[in-house]
CSV table of C-alpha atoms in Angstrom, one decimal:
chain,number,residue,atom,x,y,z
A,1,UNK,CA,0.4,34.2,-9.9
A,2,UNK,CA,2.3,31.3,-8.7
A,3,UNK,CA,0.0,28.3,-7.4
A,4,UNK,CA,1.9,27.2,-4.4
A,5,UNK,CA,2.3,29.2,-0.9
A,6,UNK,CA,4.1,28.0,1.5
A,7,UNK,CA,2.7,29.8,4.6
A,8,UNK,CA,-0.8,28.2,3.0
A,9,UNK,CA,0.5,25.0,2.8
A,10,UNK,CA,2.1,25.2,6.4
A,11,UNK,CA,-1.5,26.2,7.8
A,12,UNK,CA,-3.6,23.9,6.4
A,13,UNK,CA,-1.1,20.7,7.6
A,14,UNK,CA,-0.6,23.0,11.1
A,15,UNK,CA,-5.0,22.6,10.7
A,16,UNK,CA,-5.3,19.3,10.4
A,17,UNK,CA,-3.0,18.7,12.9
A,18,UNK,CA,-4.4,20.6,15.7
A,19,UNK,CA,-8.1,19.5,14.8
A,20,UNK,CA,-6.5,16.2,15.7
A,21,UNK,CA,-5.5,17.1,18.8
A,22,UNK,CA,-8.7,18.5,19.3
A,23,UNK,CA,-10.6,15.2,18.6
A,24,UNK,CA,-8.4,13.0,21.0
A,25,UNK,CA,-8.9,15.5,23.9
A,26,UNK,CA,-12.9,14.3,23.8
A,27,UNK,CA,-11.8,11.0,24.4
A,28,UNK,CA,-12.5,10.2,27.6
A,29,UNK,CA,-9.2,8.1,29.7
A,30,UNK,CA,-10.8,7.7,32.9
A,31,UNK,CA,-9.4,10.7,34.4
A,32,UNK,CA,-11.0,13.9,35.1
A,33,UNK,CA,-10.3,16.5,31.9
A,34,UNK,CA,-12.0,19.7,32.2
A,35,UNK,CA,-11.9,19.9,27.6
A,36,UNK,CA,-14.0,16.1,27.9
A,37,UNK,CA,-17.1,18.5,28.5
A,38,UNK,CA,-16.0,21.2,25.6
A,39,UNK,CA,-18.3,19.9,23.4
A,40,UNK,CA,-21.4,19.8,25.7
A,41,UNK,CA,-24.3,22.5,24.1
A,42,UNK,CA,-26.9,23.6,26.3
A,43,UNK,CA,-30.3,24.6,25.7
A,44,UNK,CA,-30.5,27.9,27.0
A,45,UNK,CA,-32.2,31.2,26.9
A,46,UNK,CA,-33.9,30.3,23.6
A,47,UNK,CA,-30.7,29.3,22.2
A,48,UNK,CA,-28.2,26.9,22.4
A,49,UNK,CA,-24.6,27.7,23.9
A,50,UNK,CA,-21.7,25.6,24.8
A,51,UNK,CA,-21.2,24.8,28.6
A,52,UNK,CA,-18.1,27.0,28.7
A,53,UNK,CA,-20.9,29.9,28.4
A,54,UNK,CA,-23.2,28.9,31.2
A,55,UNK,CA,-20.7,27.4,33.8
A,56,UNK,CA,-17.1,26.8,34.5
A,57,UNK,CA,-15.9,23.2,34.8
A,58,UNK,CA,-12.5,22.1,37.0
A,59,UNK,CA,-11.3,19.3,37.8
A,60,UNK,CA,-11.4,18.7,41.9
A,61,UNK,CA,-10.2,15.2,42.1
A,62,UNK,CA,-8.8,13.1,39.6
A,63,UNK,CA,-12.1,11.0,39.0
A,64,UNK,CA,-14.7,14.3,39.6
A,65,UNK,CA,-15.4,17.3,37.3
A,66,UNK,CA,-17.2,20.0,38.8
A,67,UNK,CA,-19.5,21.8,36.9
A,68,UNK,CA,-20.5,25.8,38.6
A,69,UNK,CA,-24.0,26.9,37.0
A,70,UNK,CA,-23.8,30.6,37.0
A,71,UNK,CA,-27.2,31.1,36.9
A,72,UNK,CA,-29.4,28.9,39.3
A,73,UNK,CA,-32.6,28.3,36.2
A,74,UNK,CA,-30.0,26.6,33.9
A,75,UNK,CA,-29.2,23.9,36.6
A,76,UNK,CA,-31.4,21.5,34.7
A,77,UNK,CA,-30.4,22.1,31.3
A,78,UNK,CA,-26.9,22.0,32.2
A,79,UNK,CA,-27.6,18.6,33.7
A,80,UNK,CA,-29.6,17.2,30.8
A,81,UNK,CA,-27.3,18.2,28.3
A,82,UNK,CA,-24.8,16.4,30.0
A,83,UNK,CA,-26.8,13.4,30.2
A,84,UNK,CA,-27.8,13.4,26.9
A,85,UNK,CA,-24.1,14.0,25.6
A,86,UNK,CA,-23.3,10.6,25.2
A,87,UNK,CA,-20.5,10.8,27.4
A,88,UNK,CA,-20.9,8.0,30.0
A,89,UNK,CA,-21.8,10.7,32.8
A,90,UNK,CA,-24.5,10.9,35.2
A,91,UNK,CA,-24.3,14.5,37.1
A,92,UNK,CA,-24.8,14.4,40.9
A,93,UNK,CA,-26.9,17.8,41.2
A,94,UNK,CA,-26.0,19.6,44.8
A,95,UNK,CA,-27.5,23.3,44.3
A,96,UNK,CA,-25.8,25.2,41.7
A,97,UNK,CA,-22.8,22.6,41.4
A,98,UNK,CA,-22.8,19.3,39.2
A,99,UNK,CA,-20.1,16.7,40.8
A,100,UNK,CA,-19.6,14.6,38.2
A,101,UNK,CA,-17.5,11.5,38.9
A,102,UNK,CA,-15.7,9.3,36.4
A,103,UNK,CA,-16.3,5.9,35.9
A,104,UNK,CA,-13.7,3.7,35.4
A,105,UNK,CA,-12.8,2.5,32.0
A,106,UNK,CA,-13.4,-1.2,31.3
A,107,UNK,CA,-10.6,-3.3,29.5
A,108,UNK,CA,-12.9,-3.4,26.6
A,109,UNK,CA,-13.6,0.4,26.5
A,110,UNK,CA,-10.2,1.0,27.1
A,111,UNK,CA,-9.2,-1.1,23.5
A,112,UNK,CA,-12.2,1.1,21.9
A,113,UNK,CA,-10.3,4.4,23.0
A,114,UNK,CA,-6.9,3.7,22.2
A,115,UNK,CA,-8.4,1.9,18.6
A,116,UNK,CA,-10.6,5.5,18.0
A,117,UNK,CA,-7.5,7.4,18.5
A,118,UNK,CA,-5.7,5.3,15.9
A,119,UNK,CA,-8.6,6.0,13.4
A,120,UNK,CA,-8.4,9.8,14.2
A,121,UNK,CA,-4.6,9.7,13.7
A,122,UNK,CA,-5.1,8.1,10.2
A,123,UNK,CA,-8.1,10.7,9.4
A,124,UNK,CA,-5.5,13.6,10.3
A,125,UNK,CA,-2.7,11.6,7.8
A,126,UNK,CA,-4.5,11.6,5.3
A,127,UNK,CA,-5.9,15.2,5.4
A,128,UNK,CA,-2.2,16.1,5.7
A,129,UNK,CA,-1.2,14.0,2.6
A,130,UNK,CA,-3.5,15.8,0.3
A,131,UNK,CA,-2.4,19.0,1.7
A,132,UNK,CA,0.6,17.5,0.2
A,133,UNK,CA,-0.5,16.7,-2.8
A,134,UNK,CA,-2.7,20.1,-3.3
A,135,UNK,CA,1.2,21.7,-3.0
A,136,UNK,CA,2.8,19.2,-5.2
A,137,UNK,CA,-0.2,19.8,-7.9
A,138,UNK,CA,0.4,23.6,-7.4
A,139,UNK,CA,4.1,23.5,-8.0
A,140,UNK,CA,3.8,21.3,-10.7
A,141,UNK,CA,1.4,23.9,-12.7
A,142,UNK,CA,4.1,26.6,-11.7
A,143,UNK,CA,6.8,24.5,-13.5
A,144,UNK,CA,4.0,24.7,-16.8
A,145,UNK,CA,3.6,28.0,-16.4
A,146,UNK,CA,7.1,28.7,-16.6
A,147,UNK,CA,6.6,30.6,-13.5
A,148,UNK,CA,9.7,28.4,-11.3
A,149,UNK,CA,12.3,26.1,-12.8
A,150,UNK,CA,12.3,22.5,-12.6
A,151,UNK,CA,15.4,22.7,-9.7
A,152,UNK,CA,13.0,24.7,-8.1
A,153,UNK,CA,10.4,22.6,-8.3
A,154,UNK,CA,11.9,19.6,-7.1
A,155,UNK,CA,13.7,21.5,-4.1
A,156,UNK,CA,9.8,23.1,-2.8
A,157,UNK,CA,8.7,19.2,-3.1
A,158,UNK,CA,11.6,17.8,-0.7
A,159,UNK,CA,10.7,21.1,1.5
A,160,UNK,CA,6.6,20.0,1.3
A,161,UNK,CA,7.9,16.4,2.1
A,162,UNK,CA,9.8,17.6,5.2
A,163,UNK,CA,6.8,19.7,5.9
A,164,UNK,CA,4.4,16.8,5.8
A,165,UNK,CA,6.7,14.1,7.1
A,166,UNK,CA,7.3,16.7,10.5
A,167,UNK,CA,3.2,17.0,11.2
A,168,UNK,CA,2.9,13.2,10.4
A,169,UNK,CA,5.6,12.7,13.4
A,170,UNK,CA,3.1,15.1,15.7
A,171,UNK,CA,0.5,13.2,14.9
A,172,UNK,CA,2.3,9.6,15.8
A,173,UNK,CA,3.2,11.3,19.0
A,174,UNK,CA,0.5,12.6,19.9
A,175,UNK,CA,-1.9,9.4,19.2
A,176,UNK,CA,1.2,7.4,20.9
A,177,UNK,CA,0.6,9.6,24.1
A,178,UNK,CA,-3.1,9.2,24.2
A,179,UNK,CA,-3.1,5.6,23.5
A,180,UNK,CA,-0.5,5.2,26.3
A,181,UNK,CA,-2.8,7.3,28.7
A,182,UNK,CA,-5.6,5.4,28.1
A,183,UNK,CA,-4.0,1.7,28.3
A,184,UNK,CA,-2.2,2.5,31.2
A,185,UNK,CA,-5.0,3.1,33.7
């Protein structure tokens, strides 16, 4: 059975590129982002959930998340969870509704931000590269195994290339977005 897949290959670079995207939509810009909270867990019922299971978060104003407690006994959880998330927030608690507002982003934090989502665009490189490589190790035992030809070969390793070379492009763009976003506040 051959050792390279191409829908495999596609999905595990496809992967590593949407975890990515994932990662920079936790960083905070200094505007209100309903995902900043996504990965806020709540103690809860004996157990612990995500916030998206215990409330729904929008985004009022453009420096205020709201936060709608569904039930009125996981008010305080909700808040201390968010607290304790490490996210810069302090909840303003008015009955079953957290306002939270949005600080603004110091110069300094700013350079952070835009220099984490430059570390997370690397991280996703190189998970994509060794996709790569995984693919070019696979086609390369094919060619032993007499299972594809060495043309063959070589044309699925210009096809991985473009493969990899078109998710690396995401990836710039979508770190050159973010970074814009945050500098430009």
């Amino acid at each position: 059975m051959p050792q390279y897949d191409k829908t495999d290959v596609e999905r595990r670079m496809k992967g590593a590129v949407d975890s990515f995207k994932s990662d920079l939509s936790g960083l905070r810009t200094g505007r209100a982002n309903v995902t900043l909270l996504d990965p806020v867990v709540v103690e809860v019922y004996g157990a612990h959930m995500p916030l998206s299971q215990v409330a729904t978060v929008s985004a009022p104003e453009p420096r205020l998340l709201s936060v709608q407690v569904w039930d009125r006994s996981n008010v305080t959880p909700v808040e201390k969870a968010i607290r304790s998330a490490g996210l810069g927030l302090n909840p303003i608690t008015d009955g079953q509704t957290l306002r939270l507002p949005i600080p603004d982003l110091t110069e300094e934090r700013r350079k952070e931000l835009a220099k984490l989502a430059g570390q997370y665009a690397e991280k996703a490189k190189i998970a994509i590269r060794n996709v790569r490589r995984d693919a070019n190790d696979g086609l390369k035992t094919d060619e032993n195994k007499k299972e594809i030809s060495e043309d063959d070969r070589k044309r699925l390793e210009t096809e991985v290339q473009k493969m990899t070379d078109e998710m690396i492009k995401a990836v710039d763009d979508a770190a050159a977005h973010k970074e814009k976003e945050i500098l430009s506040q």
